[in-house]
Short mmCIF file of C-alpha atoms in Angstrom, two decimals:
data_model
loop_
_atom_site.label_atom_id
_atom_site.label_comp_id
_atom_site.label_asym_id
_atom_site.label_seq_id
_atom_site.Cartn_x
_atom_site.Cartn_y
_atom_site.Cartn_z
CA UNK P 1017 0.00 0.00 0.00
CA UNK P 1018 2.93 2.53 1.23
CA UNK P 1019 5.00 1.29 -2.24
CA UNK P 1020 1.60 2.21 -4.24
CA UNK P 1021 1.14 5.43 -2.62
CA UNK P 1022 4.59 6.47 -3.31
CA UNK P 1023 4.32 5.57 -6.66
CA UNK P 1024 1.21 7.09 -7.54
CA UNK P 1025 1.92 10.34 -6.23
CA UNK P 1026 5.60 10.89 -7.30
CA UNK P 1027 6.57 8.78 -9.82
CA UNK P 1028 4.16 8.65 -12.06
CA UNK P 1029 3.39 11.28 -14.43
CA UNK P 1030 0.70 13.78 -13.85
CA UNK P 1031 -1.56 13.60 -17.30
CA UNK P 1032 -1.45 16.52 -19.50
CA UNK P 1033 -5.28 16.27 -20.09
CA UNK P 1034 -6.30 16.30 -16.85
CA UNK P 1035 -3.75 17.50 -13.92
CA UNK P 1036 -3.63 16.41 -10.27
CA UNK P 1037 -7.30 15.44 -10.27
CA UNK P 1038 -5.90 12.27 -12.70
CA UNK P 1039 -4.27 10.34 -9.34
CA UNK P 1040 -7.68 9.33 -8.32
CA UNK P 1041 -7.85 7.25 -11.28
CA UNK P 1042 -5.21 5.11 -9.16
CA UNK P 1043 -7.57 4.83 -6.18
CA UNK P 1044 -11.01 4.70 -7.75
CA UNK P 1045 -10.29 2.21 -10.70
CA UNK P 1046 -8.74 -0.22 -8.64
CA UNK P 1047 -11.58 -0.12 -6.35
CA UNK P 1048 -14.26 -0.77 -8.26
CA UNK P 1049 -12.41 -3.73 -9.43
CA UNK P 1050 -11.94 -4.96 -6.02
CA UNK P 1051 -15.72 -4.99 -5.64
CA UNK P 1052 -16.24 -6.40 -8.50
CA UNK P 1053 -14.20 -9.34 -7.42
CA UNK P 1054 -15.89 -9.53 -4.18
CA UNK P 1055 -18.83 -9.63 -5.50
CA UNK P 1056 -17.80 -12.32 -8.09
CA UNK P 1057 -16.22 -14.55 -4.57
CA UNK P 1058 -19.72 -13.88 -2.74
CA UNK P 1059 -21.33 -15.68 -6.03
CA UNK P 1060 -18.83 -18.19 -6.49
CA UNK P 1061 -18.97 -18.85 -2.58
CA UNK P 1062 -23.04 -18.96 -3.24
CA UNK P 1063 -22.64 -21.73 -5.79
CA UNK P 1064 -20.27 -23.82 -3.89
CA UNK P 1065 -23.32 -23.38 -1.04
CA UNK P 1066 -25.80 -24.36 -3.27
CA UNK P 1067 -23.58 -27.42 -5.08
CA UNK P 1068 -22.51 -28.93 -1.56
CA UNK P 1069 -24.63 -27.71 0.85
CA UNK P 1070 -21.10 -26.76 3.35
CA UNK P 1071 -22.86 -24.36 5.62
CA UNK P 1072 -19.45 -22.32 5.97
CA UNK P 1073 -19.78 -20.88 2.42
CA UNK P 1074 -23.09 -19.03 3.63
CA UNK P 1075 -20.56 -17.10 6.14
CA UNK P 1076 -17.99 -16.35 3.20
CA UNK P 1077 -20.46 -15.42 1.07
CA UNK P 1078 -22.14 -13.07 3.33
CA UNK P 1079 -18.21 -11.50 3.97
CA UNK P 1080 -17.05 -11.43 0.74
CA UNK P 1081 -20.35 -9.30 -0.34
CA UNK P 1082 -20.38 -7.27 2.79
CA UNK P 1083 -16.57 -6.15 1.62
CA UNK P 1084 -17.93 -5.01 -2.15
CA UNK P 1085 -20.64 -3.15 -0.65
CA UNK P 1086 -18.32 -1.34 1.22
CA UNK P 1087 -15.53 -1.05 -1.75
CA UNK P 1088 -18.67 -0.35 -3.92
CA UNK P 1089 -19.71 3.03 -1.68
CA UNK P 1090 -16.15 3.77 -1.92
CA UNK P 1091 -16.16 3.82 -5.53
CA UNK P 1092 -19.37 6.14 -6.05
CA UNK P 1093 -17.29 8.37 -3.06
CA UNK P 1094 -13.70 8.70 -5.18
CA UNK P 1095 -16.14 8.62 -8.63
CA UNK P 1096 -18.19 11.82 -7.36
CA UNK P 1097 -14.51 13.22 -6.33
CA UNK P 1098 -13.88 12.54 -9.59
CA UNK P 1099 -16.46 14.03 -11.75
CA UNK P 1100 -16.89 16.86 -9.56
CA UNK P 1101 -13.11 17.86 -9.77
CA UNK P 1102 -13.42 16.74 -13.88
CA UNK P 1103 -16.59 18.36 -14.85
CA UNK P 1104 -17.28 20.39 -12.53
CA UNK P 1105 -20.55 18.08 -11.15
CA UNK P 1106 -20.76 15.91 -7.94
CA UNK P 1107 -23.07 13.65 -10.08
CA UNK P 1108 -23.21 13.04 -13.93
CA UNK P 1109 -25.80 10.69 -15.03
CA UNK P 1110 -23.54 10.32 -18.12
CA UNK P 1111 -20.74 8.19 -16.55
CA UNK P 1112 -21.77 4.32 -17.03
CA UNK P 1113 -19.48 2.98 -14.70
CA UNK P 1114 -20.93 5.05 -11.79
CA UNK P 1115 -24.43 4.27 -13.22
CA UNK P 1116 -23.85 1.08 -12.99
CA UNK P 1117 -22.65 1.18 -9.15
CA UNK P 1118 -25.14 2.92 -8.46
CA UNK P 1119 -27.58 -0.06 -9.30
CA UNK P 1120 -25.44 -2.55 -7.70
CA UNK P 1121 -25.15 -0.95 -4.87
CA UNK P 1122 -28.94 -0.48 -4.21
CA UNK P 1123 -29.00 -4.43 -5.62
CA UNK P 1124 -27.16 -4.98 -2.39
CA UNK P 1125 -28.01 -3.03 0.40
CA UNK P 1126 -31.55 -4.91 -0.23
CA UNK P 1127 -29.28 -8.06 -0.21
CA UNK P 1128 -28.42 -7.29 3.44
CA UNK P 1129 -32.30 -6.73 4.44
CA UNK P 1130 -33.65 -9.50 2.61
CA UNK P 1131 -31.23 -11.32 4.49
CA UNK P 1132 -32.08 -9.96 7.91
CA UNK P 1133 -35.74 -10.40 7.35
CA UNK P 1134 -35.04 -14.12 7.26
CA UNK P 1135 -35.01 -16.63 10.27
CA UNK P 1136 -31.66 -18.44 10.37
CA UNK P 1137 -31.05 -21.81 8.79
CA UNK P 1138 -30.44 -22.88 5.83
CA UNK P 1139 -33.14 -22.02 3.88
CA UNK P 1140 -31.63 -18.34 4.58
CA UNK P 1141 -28.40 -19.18 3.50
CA UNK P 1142 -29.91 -20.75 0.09
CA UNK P 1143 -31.84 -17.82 -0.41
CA UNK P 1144 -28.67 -15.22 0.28
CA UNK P 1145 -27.32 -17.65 -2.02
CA UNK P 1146 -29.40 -17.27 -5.09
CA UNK P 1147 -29.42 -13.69 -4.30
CA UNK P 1148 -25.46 -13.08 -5.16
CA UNK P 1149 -25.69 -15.67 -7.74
CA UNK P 1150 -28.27 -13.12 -9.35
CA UNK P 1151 -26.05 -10.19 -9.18
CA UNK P 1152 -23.40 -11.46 -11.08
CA UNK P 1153 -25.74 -12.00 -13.77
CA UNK P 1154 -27.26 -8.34 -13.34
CA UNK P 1155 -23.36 -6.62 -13.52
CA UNK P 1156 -23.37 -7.60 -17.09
CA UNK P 1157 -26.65 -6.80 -17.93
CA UNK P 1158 -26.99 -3.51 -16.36
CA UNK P 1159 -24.19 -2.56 -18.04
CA UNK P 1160 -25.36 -3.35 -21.07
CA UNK P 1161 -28.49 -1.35 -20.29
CA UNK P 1162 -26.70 1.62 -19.32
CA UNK P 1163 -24.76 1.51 -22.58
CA UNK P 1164 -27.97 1.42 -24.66
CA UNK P 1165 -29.72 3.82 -22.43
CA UNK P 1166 -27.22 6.81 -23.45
CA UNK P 1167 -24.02 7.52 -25.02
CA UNK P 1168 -21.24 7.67 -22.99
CA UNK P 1169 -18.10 10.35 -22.73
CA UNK P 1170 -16.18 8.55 -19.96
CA UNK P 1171 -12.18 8.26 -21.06
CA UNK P 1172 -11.74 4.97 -21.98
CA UNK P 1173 -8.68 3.94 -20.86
CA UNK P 1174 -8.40 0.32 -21.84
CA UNK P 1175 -9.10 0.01 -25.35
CA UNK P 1176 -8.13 -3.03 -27.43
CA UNK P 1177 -5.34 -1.64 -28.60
CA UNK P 1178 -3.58 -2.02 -24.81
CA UNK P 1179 -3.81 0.45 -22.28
CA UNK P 1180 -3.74 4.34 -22.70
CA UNK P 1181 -0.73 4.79 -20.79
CA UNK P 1182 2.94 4.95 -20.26
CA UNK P 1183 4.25 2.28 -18.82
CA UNK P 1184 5.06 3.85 -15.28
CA UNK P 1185 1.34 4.61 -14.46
CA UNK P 1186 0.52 1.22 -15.24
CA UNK P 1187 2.82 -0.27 -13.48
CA UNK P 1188 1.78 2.32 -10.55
CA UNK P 1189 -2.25 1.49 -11.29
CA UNK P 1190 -1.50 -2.69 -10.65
CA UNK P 1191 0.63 -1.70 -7.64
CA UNK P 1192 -2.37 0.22 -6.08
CA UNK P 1193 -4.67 -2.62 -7.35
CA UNK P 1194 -2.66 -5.36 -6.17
CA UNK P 1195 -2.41 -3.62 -2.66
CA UNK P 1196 -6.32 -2.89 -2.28
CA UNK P 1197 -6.58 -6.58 -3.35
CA UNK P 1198 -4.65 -7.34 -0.22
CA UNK P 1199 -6.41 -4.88 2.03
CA UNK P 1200 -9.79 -6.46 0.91
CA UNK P 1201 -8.51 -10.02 1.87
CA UNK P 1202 -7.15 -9.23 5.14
CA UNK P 1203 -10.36 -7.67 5.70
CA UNK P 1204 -11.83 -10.25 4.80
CA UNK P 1205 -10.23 -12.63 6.65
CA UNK P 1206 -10.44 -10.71 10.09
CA UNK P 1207 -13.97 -10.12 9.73
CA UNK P 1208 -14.57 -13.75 8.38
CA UNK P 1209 -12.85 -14.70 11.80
CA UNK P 1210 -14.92 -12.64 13.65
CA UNK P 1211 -18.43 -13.74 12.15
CA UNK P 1212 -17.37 -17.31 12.62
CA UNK P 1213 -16.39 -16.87 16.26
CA UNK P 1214 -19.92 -14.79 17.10
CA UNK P 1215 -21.56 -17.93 15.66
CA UNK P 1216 -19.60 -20.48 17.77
CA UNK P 1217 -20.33 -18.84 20.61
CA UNK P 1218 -23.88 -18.58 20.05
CA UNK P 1219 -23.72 -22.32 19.82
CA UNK P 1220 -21.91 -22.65 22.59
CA UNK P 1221 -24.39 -20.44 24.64
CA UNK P 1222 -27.36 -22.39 22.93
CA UNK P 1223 -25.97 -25.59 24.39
CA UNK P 1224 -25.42 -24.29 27.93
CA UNK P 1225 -28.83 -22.88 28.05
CA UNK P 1226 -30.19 -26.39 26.70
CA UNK M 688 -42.14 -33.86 -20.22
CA UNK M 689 -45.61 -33.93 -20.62
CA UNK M 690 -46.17 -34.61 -16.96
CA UNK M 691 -44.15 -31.73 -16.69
CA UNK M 692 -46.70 -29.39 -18.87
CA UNK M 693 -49.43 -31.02 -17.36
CA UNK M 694 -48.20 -29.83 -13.67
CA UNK M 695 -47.30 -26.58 -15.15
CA UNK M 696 -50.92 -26.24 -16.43
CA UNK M 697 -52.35 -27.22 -13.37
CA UNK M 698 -50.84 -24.82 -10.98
CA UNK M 699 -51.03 -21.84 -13.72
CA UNK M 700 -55.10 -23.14 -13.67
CA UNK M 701 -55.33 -23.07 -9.89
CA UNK M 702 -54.05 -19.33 -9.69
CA UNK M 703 -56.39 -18.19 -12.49
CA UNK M 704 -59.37 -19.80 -10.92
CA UNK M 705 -58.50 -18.50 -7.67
CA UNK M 706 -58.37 -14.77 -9.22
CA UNK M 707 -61.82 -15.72 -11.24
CA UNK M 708 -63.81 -16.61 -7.96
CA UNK M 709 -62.27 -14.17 -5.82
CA UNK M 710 -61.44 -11.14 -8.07
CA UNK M 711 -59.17 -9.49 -6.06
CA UNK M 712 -55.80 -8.83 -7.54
CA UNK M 713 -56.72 -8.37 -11.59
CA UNK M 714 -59.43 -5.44 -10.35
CA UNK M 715 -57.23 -3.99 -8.11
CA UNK M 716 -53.76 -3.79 -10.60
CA UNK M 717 -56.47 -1.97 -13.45
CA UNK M 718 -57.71 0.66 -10.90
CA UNK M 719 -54.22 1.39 -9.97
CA UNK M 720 -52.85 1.94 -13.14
CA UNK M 721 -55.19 3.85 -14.53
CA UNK M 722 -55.14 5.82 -11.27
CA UNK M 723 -51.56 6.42 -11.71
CA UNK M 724 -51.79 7.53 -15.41
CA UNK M 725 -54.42 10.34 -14.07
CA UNK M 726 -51.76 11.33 -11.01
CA UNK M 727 -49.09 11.69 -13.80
CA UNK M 728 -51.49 13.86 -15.97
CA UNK M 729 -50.97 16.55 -13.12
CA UNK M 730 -47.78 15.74 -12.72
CA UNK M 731 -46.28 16.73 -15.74
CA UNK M 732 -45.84 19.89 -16.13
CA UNK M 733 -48.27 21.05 -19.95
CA UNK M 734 -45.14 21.57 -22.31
CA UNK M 735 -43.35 18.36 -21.68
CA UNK M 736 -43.58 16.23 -24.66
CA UNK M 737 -44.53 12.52 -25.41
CA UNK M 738 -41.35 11.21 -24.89
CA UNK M 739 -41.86 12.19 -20.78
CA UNK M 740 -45.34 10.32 -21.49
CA UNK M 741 -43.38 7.35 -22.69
CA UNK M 742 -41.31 7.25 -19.71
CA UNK M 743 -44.01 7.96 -17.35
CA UNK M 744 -46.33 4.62 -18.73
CA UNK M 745 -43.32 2.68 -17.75
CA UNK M 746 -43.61 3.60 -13.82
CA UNK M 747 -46.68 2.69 -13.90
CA UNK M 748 -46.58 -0.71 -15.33
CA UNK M 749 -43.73 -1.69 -13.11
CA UNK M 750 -45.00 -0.13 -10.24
CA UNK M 751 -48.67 -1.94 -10.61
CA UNK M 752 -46.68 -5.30 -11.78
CA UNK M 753 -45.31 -4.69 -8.21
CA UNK M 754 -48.46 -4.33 -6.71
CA UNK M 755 -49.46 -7.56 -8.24
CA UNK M 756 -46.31 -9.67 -7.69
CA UNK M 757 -46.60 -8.69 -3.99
CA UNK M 758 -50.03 -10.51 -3.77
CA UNK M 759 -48.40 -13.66 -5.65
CA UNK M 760 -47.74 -15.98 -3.26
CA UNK M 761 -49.81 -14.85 -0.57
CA UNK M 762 -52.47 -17.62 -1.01
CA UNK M 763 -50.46 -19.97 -1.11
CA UNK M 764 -48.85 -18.89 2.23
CA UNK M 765 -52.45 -18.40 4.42
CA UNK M 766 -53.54 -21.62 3.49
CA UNK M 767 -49.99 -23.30 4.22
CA UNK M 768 -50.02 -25.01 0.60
CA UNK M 769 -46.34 -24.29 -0.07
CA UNK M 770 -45.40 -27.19 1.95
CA UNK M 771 -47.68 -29.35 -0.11
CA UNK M 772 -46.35 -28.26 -3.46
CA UNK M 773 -42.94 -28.88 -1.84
CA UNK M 774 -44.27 -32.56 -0.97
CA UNK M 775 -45.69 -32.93 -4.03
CA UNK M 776 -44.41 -35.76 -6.67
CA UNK M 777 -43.59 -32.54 -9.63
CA UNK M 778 -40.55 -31.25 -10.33
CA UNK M 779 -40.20 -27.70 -8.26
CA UNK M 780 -39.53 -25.33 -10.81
CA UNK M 781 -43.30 -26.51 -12.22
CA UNK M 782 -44.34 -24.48 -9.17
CA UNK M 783 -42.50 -21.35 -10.37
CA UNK M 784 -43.36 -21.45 -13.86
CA UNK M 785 -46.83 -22.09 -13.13
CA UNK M 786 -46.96 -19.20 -10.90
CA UNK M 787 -45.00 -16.91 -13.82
CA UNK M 788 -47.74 -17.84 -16.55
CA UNK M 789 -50.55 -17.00 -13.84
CA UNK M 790 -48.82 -13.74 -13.12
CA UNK M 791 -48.25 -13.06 -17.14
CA UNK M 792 -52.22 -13.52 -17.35
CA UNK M 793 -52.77 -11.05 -14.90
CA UNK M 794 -50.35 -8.31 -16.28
CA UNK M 795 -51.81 -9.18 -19.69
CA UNK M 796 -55.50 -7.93 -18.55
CA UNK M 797 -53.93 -5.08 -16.76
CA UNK M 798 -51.94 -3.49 -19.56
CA UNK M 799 -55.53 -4.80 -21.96
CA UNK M 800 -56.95 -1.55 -19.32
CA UNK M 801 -53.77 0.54 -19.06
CA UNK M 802 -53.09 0.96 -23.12
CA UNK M 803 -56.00 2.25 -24.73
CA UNK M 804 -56.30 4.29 -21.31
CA UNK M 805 -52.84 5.54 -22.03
CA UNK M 806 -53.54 5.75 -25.44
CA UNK M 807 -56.55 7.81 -24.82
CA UNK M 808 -54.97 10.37 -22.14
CA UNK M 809 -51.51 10.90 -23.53
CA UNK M 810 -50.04 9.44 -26.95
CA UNK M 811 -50.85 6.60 -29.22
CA UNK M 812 -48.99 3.38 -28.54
CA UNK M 813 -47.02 2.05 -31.84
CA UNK M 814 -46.70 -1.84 -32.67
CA UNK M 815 -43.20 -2.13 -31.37
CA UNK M 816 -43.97 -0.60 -28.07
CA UNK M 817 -46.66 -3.34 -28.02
CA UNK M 818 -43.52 -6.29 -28.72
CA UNK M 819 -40.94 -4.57 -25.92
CA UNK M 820 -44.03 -4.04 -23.45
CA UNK M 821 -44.87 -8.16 -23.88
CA UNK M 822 -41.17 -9.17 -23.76
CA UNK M 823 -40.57 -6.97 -20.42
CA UNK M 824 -43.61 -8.67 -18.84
CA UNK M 825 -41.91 -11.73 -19.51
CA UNK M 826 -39.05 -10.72 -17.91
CA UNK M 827 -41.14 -8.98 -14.99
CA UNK M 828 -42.57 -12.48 -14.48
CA UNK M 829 -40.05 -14.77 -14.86
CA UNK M 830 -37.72 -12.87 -12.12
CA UNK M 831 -40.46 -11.45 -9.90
CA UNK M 832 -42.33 -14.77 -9.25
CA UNK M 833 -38.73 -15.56 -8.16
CA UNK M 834 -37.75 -12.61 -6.16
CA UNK M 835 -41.44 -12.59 -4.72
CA UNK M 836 -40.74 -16.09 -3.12
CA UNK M 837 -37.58 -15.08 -2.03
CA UNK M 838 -39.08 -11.95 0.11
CA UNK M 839 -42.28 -14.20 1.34
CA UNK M 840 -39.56 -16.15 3.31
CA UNK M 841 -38.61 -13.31 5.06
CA UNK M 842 -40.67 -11.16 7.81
CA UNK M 843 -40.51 -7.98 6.37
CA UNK M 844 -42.10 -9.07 2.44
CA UNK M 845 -43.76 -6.02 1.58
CA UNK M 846 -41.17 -3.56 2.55
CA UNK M 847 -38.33 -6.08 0.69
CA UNK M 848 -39.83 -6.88 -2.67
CA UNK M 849 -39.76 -3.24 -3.89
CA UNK M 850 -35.90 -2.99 -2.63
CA UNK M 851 -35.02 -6.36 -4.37
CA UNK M 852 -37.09 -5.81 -7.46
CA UNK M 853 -36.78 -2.75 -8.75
CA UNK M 854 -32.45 -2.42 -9.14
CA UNK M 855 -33.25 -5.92 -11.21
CA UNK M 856 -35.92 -4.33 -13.11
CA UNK M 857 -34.02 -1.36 -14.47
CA UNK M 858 -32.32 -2.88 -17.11
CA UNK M 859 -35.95 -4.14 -18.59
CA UNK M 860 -37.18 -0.65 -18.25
CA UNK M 861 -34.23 0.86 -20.50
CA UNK M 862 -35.14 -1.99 -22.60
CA UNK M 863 -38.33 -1.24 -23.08
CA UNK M 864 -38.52 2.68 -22.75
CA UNK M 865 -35.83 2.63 -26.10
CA UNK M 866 -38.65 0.42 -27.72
CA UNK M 867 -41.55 2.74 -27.43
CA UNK M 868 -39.44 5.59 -27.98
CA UNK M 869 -36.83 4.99 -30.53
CA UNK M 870 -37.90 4.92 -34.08
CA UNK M 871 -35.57 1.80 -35.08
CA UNK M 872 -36.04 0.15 -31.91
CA UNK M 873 -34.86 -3.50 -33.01
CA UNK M 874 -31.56 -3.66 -30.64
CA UNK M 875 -33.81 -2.65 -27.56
CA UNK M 876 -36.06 -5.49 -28.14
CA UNK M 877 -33.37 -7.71 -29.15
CA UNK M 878 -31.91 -6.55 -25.35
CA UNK M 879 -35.31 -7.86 -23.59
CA UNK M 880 -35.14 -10.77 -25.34
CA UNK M 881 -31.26 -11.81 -24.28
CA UNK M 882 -32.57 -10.65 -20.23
CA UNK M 883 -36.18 -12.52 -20.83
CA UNK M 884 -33.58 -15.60 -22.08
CA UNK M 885 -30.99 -15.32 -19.00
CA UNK M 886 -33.31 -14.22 -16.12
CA UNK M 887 -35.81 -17.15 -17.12
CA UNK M 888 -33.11 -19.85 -16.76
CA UNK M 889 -31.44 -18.34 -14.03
CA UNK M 890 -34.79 -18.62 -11.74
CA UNK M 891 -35.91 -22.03 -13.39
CA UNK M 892 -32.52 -23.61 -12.05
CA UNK M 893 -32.68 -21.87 -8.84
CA UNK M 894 -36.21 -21.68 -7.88
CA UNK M 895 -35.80 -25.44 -6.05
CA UNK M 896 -33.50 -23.74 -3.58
CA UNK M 897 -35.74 -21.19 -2.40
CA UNK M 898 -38.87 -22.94 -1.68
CA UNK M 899 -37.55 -25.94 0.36
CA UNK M 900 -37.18 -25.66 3.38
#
């Protein structure tokens, strides 16, 4: 993370185009891509739920989507920073990519009350199941929809002709992407420990009472 | 596979006689919309144009498809059938796609109201509007009979099924506002067909998981 910051703000070059405000393309990029492989690990978690029927993928899946709702608010924070610092607006209805979170974020803060409106057990954790394994299939979709809805003016970096940059900000962007990947598994991890733990000791005080 | 169509027909049947004796949810979807459509005539302000209209037709057919797909399962949960059907020597997905062809019958006589109302109040309704409104309903079915069943589970179904619904409904509503709106309109439609397509598999395979207990 310190290597990425460090690289990002002084080594790279600052983009003719745009100035300063460029850098947050370092943060807010990698971000979304970070919840978009969250998201992708709650669903994959889901199906390995729903294909085994291991009740400790319910847990994982609940984490890993908890993490790309928060790395998902993040992103429509440093996007608004963004666009306001870009074109002048805290929100343009014109950027897909925010669009899009937009969606998926309201897609999964119902998640989280769908799932708290449910009794534990495991028809819960099918349901929460079926839920992410939806949402993967919306990303695509939505984006799709967003694209048809309206033309877009976003800078499209990555083009098929390689990325749109010199080699030093790329090398700085998969620096800052590989170190949020690591923040969002060690958060991961620590809060996976401490949702497993709560539930032990629920059991635990279950079986005393009983 | 015919047992399978015969199951299908069976449970679509029971929800449409239901609806016939007891007239409840058909009625009350029609009155809405048409409600809403008068509501959005003093809404707008007088100098917006059609295309506002266009948009405007759309909240209301999701919204009342809403109102509708809130009501879907709720016989089935007073009179504690679900755990009958779940008993029941069918395949489970019979019970969703049953309950998707009941709701399509329903939407079907609400939007036979809401059109020529619409028509009538705001701006005439072209053929391919007609083709992008059908294939949305198919979509609104398909995934609402779903998500409807996954919020009846819960305690809270009302307040969920609007939260859950809606962000999954917004790419059918792009589809189908470019289909009434645009003049060559053929990539929107071809866009509700690929989510109709998708969506409908997606629930068929997963429907089994939701309903058993």
């Amino acid at each position: 993370m310190g290597v990425a910051l460090v690289l990002i703000f002084f080594v790279a070059q600052v983009d003719a185009d745009q100035g300063i405000s460029q850098k947050i393309f370092y943060f807010h990029v990698p971000i979304a891509l970070t919840s978009y492989v969250c998201f992708g690990t709650g669903a994959w978690k889901g199906l390995r739920l729903l294909w085994t029927g291991a009740e400790r993928y319910d847990l994982e899946s609940y984490t890993a989507i908890h993490q790309g709702t928060i790395f998902g608010a993040l992103t429509l924070i440093t996007g608004s920073i963004w666009a306001k610092a870009s074109w002048t607006h805290w929100w343009v209805w014109s950027d897909d990519q925010l669009v899009l979170f937009l969606v998926l974020f309201l897609f999964y803060c119902a998640y989280f009350m769908l799932r708290t409106s449910i009794e534990p057990g495991s028809r819960r954790e099918r349901i929460s199941a079926v839920y992410a394994l939806l949402g993967v299939a919306l990303i695509p979709v939505s984006f799709l929809a967003i694209r048809l809805s309206k033309s877009f003016i976003h800078p499209v970096v990555f083009s098929r002709h390689g990325p749109g940059m010199t080699h030093l900000q790329f090398t700085a962007f998969c620096v800052s992407w590989a170190a949020l990947l690591l923040l969002v598994y060690v958060m991961y991890r620590i809060e996976l420990i401490g949702k497993r733990t709560d539930s032990e000791l629920r059991d635990l005080r279950e079986a005393v009472a009983a | 596979m015919s047992g399978y169509a015969a199951d299908v027909a069976a449970l679509a049947r029971k929800d449409l006689r239901l609806e016939l004796r007891a007239r409840e949810v058909v009625p009350a979807m029609s009155v809405f919309v048409v409600a809403t459509l008068v509501v959005f005539h003093f809404a707008l302000p007088p100098d917006s144009g059609r295309t506002a209209a266009y948009g405007l037709l759309w909240v209301a057919l999701v919204f009342t498809a809403l109102l509708g797909l809130g009501r879907a399962w709720v016989p089935e949960r007073e009179g504690g059938v679900l755990d009958g059907l779940v008993l029941a020597p069918c395949d489970r997905s019979a019970i969703w796609l049953g309950k998707s062809l009941a709701t399509l019958a329903f939407l079907a006589v609400m939007q036979a109201v809401a059109l020529p109302a619409f028509a009538l109040f705001f701006a005439p309704i072209r053929g391919q509007a007609i083709v992008g409104i059908v294939l949305a309903d198919i979509g609104i079915c398909a995934v609402g009979s779903l998500v409807s069943a996954m919020a009846a589970a819960g305690r809270t179904r009302d307040l969920v099924l609007p939260l859950v619904f809606l962000p999954l409904a917004i790419p059918l509503i792009v589809g189908g506002i470019g289909s009434s709106v645009a003049t060559h309109g053929s990539h929107y439609l071809l866009f509700l067909v690929l989510y109709d397509v998708l969506f409908s598999i997606l629930s068929w395979a997963s429907f089994e998981y939701v309903i058993t207990e």
